[in-house]
Each structure stands twice: as C-alpha cells, then as structure tokens.
Short mmCIF file of C-alpha atoms in Angstrom, two decimals:
data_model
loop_
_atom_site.label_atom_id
_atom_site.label_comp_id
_atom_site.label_asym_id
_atom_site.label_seq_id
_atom_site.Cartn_x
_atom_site.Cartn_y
_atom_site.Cartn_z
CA UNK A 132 6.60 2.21 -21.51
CA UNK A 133 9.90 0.23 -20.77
CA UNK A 134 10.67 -2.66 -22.87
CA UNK A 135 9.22 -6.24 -20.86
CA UNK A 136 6.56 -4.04 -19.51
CA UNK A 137 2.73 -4.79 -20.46
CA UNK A 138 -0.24 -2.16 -19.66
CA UNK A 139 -3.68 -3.34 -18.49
CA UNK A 140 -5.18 -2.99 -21.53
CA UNK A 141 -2.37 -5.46 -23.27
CA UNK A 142 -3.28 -8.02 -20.29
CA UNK A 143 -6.96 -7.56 -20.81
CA UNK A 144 -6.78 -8.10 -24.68
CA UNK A 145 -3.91 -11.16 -23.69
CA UNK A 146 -6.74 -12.72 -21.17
CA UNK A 147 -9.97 -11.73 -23.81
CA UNK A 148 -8.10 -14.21 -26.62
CA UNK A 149 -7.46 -16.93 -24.00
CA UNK A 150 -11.35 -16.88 -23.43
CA UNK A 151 -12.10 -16.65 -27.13
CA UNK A 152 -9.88 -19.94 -26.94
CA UNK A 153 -12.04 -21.78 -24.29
CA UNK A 154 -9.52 -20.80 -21.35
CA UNK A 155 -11.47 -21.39 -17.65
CA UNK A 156 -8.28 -19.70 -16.55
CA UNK A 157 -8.08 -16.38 -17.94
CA UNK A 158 -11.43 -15.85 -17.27
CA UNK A 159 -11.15 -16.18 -13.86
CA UNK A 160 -8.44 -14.12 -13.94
CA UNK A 161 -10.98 -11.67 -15.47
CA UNK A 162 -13.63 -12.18 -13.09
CA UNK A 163 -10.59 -11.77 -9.62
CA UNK A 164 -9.69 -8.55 -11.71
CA UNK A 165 -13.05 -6.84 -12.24
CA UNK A 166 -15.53 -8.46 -10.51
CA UNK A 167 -15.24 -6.75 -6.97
CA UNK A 168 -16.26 -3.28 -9.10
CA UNK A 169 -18.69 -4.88 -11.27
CA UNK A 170 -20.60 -6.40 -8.35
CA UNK A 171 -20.30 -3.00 -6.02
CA UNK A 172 -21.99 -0.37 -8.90
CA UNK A 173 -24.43 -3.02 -9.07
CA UNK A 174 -25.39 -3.64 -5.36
CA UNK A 175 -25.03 0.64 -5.37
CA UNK A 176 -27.58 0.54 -8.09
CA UNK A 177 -30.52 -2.32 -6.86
CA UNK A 178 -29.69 -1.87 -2.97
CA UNK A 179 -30.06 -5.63 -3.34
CA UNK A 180 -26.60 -8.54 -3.16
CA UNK A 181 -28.69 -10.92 -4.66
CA UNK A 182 -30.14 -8.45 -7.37
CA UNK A 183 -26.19 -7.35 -7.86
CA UNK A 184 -25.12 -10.78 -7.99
CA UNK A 185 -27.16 -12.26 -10.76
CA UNK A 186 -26.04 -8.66 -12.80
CA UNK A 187 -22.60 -9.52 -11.99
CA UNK A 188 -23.01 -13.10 -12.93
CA UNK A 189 -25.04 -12.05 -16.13
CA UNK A 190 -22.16 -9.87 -17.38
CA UNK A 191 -19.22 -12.35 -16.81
CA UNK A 192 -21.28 -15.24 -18.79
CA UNK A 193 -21.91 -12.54 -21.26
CA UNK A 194 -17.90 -12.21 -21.24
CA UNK A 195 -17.65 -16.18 -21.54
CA UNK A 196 -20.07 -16.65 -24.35
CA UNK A 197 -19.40 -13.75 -26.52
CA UNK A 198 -16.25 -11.91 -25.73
CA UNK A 199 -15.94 -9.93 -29.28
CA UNK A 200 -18.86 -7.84 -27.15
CA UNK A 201 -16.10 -5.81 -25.40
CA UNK A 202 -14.81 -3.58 -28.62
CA UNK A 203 -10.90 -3.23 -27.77
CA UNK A 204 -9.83 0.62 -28.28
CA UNK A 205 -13.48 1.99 -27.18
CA UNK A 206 -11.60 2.05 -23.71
CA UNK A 207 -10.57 -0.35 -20.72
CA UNK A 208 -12.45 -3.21 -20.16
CA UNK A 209 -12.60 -2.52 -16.49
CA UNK A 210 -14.48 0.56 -17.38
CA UNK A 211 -16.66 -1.33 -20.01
CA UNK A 212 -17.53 -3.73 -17.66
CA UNK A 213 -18.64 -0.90 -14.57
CA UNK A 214 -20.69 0.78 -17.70
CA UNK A 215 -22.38 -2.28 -18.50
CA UNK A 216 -23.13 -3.13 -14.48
CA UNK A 217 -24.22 0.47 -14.56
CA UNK A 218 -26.59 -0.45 -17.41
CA UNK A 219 -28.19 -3.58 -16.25
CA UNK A 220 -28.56 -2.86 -12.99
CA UNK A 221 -30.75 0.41 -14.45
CA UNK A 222 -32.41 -1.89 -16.40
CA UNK A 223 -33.85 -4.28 -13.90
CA UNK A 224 -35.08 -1.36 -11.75
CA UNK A 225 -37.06 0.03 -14.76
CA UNK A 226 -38.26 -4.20 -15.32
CA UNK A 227 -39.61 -3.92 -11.87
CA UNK A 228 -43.53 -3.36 -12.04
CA UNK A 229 -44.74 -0.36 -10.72
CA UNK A 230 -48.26 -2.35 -9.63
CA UNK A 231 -45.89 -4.56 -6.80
CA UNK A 232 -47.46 -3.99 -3.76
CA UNK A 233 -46.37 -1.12 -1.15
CA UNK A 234 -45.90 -4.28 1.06
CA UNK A 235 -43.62 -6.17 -1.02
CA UNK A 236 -40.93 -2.79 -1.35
CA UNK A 237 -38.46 -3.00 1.21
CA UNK A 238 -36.97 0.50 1.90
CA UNK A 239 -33.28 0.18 3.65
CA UNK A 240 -33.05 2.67 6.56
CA UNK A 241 -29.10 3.83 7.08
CA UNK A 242 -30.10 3.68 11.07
CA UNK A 243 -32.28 1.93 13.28
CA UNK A 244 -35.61 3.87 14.41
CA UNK A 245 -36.16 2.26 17.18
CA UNK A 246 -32.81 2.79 18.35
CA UNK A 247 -33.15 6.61 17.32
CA UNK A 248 -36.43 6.74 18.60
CA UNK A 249 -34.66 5.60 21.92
CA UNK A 250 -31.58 8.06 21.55
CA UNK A 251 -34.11 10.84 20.93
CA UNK A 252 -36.37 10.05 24.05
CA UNK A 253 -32.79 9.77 26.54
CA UNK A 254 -31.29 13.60 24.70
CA UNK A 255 -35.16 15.37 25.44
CA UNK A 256 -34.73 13.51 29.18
CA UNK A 257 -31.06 14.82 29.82
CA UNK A 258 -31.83 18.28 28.51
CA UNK A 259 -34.98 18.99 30.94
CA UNK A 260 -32.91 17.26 33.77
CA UNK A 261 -30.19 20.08 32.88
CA UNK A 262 -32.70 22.94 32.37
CA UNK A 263 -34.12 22.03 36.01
CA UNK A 264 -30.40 22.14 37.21
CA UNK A 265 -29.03 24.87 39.40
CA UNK A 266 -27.26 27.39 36.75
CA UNK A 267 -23.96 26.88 38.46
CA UNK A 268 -24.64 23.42 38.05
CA UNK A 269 -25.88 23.36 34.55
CA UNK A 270 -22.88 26.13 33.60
CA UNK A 271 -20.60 23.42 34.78
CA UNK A 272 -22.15 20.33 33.37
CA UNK A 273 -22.12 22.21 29.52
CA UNK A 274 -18.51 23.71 30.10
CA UNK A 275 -17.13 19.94 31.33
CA UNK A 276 -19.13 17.54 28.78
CA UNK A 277 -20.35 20.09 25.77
CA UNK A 278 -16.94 21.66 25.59
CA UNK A 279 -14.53 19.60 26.77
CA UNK A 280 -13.63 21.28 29.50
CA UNK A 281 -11.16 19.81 32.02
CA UNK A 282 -12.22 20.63 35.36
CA UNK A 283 -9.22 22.31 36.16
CA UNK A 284 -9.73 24.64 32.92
CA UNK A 285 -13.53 25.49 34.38
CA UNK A 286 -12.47 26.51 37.59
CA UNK A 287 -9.89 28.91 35.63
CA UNK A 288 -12.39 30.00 33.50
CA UNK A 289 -15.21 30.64 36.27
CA UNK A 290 -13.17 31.53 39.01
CA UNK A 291 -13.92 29.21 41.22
CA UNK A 292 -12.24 27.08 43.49
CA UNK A 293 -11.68 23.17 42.15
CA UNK A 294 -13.77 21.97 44.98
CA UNK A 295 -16.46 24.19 44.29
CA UNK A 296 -16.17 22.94 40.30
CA UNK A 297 -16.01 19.26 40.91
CA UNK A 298 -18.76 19.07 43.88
CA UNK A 299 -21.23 20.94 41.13
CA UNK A 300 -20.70 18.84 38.72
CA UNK A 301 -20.90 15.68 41.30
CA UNK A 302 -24.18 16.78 42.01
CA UNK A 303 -25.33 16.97 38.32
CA UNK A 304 -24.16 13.36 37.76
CA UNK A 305 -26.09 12.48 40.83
CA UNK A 306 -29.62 13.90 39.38
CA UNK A 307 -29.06 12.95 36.28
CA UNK A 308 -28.64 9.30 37.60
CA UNK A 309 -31.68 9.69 39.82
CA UNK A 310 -33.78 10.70 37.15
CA UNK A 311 -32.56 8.19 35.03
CA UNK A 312 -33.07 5.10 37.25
CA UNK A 313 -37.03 6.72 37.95
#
C-alpha cells in the first residue's frame, strides 16, 4: 500500500475509536458507509421495510452502545455488520409465532393476478381469433408479429406479391379488432 494511503479496515477501526469516544460524527459516517447493505439483506430476509428497518436500527445502536462487539481482525466490519443483519433478521422470522392467523400473513406476489388473469384471458382470445384465421392469413400474422418479419422479408419468403402480404395481414388486424371490440 503506498505511503499516505489508508485501507477500509484502517478507516473502520479510525471511525470505531471515535465512537468509543462519544463521536455523533463517525458514527454517522458508519451508518452512510454500511447502512444501505445492512438495511437491503435485511428487507431480503423479512420481505418487510419496516421489519428491516428496526434490524438495521437495532444493529447501529448496538454499534453506538457497545462497539468492542465488532472484534477487529475477525474480518471487515462491512461484512460483520451484513452477517449480523443476516442473523437478526433470521431471528425475528423464527420469533414470529407459528399460531398467527392465515389472515394476518401477507404473502408478496412479484405480479399482479388480476392483471395476469387479464393478460391470460386477451393471449387465449388472440390465439382462437388466429386459429379461426384463413391459413394465409394466420401464416402471415405469425411470420410478421411472432418472428419479426418485415413485410417485405414475408413476401420473399412466401413468394408472394407485397400487396398480396400486406392486404392479408390488413385483414387479420381487422378481425382481430372486431373481435376485440365484441
């Protein structure tokens, strides 16, 4: 390491003694260093930002009151710190009493059902407009919107004439709009 040059870990144990000493300062400094990881393995963990905010808040007043708990050549305190989140946060799921009511557990979907419910409904309604389609028509329609198809590039690859292609798949667009606005 070149001479002037601190590493985290010199920082860390630098801003550990100033909190030892009482110093508001450093320990912000702690908490704008290592509190955007501490609080995301915790909100991974619960699935909850209030859960992951009081272990977040636990661990940094932990810091304040006692920092001798972070042992200094165990590793980084960043890495403590994302152990310890990882801890607590494990902790409080196990606290959690497995008599709470089925009512009372919220389950996070990634998507909205009713929306995919929707989607689902419009695909099955678009794929028995196409099956009903004139083959022609439906050959064009899957060439042009399935594969990407210019409609220049489905004539070539048909043999048709680019009237012929674009009229075809005019008339697709048309039902599927009719059967759409029904």
């Amino acid at each position: 390491m070149a001479e002037g040059t601190t590493s985290a870990a010199d920082e860390d144990s630098a801003l550990l003694q100033r909190i030892r000493q009482g110093d508001q300062t450093a320990m912000a400094e702690v908490f704008d260093r290592y509190g955007r990881a501490v609080y995301s393995v915790a909100l991974r963990i619960l699935k909850d930002s209030g859960n992951a905010e009081d272990v977040m808040q636990e661990i940094f007043f932990q810091i304040w009151r006692n920092s001798d708990s972070f042992v200094q050549g165990r590793g980084s305190l960043g890495a403590w710190l994302v152990v310890v989140a990882r801890n607590r946060s494990i902790d409080l799921l196990r606290r959690r009493k497995p008599t709470d009511s089925v009512d009372d557990v919220v389950l996070a979907s990634p998507c909205n059902l009713a929306a995919e419910a929707e989607h689902n409904a419009m695909i099955e309604k678009v794929r028995k407009v196409l099956q009903d389609l004139p083959a022609e028509q439906q050959r064009s329609m899957e060439m042009a919107f399935f594969e990407g198809l210019s409609h220049s590039e489905i004539a070539e690859r048909t043999g048709d004439p680019l009237g012929t292609v674009k009229t075809r798949i005019r008339l697709a667009l048309i039902t599927l709009r009719k059967a759409f606005q029904a």
